[in-house]
PDB file of C-alpha atoms in Angstrom:
ATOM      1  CA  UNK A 962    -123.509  62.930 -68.464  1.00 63.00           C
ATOM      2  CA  UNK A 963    -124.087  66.450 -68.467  1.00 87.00           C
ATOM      3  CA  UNK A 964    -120.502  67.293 -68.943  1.00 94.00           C
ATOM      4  CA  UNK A 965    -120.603  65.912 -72.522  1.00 96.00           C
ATOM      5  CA  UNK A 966    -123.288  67.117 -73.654  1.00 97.00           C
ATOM      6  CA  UNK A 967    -121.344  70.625 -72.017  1.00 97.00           C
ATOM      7  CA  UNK A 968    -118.688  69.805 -74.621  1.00 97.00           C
ATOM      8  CA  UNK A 969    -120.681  69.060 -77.266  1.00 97.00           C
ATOM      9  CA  UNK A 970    -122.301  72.398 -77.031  1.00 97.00           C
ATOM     10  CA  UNK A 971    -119.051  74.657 -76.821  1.00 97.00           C
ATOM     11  CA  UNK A 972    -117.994  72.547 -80.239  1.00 97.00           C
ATOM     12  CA  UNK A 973    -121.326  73.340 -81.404  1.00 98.00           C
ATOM     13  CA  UNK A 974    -121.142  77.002 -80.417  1.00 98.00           C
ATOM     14  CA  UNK A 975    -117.666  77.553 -81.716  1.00 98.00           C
ATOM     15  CA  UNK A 976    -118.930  75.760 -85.155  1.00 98.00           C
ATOM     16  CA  UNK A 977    -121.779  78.242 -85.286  1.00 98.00           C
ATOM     17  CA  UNK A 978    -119.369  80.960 -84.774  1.00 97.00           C
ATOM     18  CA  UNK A 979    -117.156  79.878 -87.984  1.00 97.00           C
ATOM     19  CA  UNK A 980    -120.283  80.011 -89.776  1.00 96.00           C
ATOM     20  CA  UNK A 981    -121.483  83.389 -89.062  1.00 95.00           C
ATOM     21  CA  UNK A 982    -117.737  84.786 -89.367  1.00 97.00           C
ATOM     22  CA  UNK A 983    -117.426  83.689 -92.798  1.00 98.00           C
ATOM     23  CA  UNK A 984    -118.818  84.280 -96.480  1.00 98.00           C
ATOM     24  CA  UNK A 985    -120.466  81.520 -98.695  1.00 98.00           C
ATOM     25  CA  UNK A 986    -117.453  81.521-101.189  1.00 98.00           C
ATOM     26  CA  UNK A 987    -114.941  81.221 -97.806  1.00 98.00           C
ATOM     27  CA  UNK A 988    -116.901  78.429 -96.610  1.00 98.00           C
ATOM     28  CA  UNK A 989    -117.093  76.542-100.342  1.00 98.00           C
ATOM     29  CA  UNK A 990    -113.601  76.879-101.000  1.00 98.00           C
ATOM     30  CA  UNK A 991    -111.262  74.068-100.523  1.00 97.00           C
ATOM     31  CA  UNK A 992    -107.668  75.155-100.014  1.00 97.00           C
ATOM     32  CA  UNK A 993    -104.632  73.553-101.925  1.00 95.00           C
ATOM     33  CA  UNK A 994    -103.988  70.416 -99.476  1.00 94.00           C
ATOM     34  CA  UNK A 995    -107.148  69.687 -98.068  1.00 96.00           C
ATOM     35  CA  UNK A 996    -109.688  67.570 -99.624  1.00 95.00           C
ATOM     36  CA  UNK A 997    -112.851  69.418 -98.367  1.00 97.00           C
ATOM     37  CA  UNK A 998    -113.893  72.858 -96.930  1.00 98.00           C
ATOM     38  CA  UNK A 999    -115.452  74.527 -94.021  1.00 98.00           C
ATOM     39  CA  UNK A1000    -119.333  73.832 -94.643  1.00 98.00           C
ATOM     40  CA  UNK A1001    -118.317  69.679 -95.332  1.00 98.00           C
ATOM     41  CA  UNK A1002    -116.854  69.545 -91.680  1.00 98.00           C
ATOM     42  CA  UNK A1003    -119.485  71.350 -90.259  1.00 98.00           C
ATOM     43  CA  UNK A1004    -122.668  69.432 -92.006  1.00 98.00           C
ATOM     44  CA  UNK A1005    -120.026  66.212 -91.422  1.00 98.00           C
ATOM     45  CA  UNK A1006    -120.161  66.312 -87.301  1.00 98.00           C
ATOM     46  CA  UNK A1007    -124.215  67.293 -87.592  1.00 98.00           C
ATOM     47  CA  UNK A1008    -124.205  63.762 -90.137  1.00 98.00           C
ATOM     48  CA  UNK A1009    -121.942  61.661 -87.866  1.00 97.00           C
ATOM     49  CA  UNK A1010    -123.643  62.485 -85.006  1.00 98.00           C
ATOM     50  CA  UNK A1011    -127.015  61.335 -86.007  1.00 98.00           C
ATOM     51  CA  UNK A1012    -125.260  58.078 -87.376  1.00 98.00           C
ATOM     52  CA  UNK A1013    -123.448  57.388 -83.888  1.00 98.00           C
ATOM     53  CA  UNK A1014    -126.234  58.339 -81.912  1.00 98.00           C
ATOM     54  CA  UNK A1015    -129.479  57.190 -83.752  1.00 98.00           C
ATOM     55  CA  UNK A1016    -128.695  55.256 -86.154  1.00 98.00           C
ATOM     56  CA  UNK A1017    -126.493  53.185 -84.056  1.00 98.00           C
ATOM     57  CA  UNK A1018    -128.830  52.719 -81.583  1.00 98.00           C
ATOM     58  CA  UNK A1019    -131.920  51.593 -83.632  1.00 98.00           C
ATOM     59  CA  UNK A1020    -133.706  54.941 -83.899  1.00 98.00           C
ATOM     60  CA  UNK A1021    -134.750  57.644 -86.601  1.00 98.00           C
ATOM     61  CA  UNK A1022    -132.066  60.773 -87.364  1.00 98.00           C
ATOM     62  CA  UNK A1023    -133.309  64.093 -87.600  1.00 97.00           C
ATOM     63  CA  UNK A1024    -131.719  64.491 -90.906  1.00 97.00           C
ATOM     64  CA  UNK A1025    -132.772  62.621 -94.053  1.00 97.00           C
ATOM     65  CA  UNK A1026    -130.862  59.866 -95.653  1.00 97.00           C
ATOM     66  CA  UNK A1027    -129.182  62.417 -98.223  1.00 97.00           C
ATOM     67  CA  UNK A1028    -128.058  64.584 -95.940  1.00 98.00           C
ATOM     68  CA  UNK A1029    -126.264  62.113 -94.479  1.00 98.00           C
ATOM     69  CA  UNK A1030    -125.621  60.459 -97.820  1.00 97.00           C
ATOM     70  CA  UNK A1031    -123.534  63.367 -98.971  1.00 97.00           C
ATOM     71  CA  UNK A1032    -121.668  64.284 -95.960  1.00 98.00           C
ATOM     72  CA  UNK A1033    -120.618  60.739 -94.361  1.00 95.00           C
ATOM     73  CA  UNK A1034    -117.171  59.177 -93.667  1.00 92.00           C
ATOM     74  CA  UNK A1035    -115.397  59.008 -96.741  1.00 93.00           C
ATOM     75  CA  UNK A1036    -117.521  61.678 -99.095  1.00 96.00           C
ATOM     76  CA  UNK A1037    -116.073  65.335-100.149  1.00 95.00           C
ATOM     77  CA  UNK A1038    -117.627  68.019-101.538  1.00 96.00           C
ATOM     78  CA  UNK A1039    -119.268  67.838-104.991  1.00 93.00           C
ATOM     79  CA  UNK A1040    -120.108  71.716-105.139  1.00 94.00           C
ATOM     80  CA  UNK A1041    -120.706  74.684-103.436  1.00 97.00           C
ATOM     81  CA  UNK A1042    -123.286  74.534-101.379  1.00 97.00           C
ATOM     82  CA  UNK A1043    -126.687  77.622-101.040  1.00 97.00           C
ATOM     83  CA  UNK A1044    -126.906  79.503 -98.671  1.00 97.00           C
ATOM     84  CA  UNK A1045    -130.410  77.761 -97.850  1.00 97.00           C
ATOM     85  CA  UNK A1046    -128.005  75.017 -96.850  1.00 97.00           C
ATOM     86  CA  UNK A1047    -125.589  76.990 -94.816  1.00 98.00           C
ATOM     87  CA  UNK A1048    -129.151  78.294 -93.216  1.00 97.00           C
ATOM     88  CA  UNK A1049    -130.348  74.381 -92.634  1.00 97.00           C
ATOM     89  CA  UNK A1050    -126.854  73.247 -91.829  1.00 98.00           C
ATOM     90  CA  UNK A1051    -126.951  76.158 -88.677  1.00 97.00           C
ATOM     91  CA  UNK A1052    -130.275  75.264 -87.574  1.00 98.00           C
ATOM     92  CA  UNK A1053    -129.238  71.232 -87.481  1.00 98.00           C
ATOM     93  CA  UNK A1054    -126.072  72.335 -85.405  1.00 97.00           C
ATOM     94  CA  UNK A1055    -128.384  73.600 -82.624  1.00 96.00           C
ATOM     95  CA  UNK A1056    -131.674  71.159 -83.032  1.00 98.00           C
ATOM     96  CA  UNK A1057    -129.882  68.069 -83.086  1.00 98.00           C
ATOM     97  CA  UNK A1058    -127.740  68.784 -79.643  1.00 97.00           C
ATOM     98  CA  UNK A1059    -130.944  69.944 -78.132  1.00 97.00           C
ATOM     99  CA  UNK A1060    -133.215  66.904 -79.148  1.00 98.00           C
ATOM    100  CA  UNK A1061    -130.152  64.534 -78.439  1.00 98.00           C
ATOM    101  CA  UNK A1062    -130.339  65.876 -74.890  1.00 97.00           C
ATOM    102  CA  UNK A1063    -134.175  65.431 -74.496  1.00 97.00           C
ATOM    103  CA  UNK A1064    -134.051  62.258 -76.061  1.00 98.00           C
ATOM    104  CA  UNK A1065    -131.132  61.267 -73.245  1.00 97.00           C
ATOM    105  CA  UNK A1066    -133.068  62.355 -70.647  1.00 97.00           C
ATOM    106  CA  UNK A1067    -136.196  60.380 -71.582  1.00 97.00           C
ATOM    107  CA  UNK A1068    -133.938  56.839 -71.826  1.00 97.00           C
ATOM    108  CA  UNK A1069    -134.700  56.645 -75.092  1.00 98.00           C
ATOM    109  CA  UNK A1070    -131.450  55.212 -76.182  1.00 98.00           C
ATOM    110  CA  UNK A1071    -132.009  51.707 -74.757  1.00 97.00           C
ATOM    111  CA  UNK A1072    -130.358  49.320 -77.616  1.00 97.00           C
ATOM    112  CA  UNK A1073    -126.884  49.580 -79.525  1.00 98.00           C
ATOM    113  CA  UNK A1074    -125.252  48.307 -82.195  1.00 98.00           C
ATOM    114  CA  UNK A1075    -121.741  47.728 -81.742  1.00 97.00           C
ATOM    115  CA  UNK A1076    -119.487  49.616 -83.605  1.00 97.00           C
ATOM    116  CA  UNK A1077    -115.783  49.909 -84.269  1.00 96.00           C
ATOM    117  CA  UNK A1078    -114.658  53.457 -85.703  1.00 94.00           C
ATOM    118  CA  UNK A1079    -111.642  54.166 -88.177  1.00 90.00           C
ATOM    119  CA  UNK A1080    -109.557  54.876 -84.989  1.00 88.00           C
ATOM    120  CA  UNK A1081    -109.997  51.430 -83.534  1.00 92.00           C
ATOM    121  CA  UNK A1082    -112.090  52.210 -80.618  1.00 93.00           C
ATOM    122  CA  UNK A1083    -115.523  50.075 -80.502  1.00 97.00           C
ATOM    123  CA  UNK A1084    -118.415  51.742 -79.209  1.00 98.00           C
ATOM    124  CA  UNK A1085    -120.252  50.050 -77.172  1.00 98.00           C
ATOM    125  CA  UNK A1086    -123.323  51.955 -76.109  1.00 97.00           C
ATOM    126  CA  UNK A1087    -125.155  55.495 -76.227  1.00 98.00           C
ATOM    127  CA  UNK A1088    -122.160  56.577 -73.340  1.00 97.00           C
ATOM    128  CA  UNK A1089    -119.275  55.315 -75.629  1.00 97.00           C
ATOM    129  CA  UNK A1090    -120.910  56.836 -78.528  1.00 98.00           C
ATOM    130  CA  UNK A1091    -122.102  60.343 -76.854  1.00 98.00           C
ATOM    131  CA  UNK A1092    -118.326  60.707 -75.936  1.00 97.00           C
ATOM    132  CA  UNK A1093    -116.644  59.048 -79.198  1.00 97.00           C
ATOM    133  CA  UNK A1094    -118.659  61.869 -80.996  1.00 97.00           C
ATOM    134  CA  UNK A1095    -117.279  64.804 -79.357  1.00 97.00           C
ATOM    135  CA  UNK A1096    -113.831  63.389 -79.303  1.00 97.00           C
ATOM    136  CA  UNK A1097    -115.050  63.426 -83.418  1.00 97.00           C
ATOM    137  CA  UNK A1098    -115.818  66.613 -82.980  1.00 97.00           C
ATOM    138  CA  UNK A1099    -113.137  68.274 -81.503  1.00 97.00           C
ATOM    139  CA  UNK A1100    -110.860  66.789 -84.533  1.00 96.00           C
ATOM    140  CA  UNK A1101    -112.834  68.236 -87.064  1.00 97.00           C
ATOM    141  CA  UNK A1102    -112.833  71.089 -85.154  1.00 98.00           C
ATOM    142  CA  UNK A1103    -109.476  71.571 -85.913  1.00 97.00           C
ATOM    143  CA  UNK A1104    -109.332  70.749 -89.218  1.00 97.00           C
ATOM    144  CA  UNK A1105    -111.772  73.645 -89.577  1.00 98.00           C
ATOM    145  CA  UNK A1106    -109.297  75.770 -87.805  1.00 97.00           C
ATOM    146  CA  UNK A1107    -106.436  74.586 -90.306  1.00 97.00           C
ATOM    147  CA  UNK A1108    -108.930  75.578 -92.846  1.00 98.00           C
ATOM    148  CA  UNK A1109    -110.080  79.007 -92.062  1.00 96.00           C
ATOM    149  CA  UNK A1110    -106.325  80.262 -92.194  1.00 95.00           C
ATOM    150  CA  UNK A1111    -106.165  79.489 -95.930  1.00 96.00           C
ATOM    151  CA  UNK A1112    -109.802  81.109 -97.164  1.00 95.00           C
TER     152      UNK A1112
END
């Protein structure tokens, strides 16, 4: 298991690396062609996560209901967002990896919901999920690198 959550931080790290490398206004900005920005993928892996992970599997996310609210499957942006959320958004990108870990390592993740993703694949349990996310991940990942060429 510890390889994934390996993965999962080097996504995490290179997502916290777009962050810092770019301005508010470059990370608001939604190119011609693309439907959201930089800051919506980001704050959209730290939301999916916590609905794959926790939610999935009976247990309170670390982010609220809003949060996840305004950056699940299927939203977009619906304005810029602060710079107190960039700030929250890079703090979530670290504290939810690190708490998922703990929270693995105590056995916490005991039930799960079944759950069949866009792509067809059902997950099954916290394994299927912990490496459905960073397969999520990794695709947003490189939407964000599609993105950052055009801000």
């Amino acid at each position: 298991m510890n390889s994934v959550f390996e993965v999962q931080k080097t996504i995490r790290e290179i997502l916290l690396k777009i962050l810092d490398s770019h301005s508010l206004e470059q990370l608001n900005k939604i190119p011609e062609g693309f439907s959201n920005n930089l800051i919506w993928n980001i704050a959209h892996c730290v939301a999916s996560q916590q609905v794959l992970v926790y939610k999935l599997s009976g247990l309170p996310t670390m982010v609220s209901e809003g949060f996840i609210a305004k950056y699940r499957k299927g939203t977009k942006p619906e304005g810029d967002v602060s710079q107190a959320e960039v700030d929250e958004i890079r703090t979530l990108l670290s504290t939810t990896l690190s708490q998922t870990i703990n929270d693995f390592e105590k056995g916490i993740f005991v039930n799960y919901t079944e759950y069949t993703t866009s792509m067809g694949y059902t997950l099954k349990n916290i394994h299927g999920a912990l490496d459905f996310n960073n397969y999520h991940e990794g695709i947003h990942t490189g939407i964000i690198m599609s993105i950052r060429k055009f801000v």
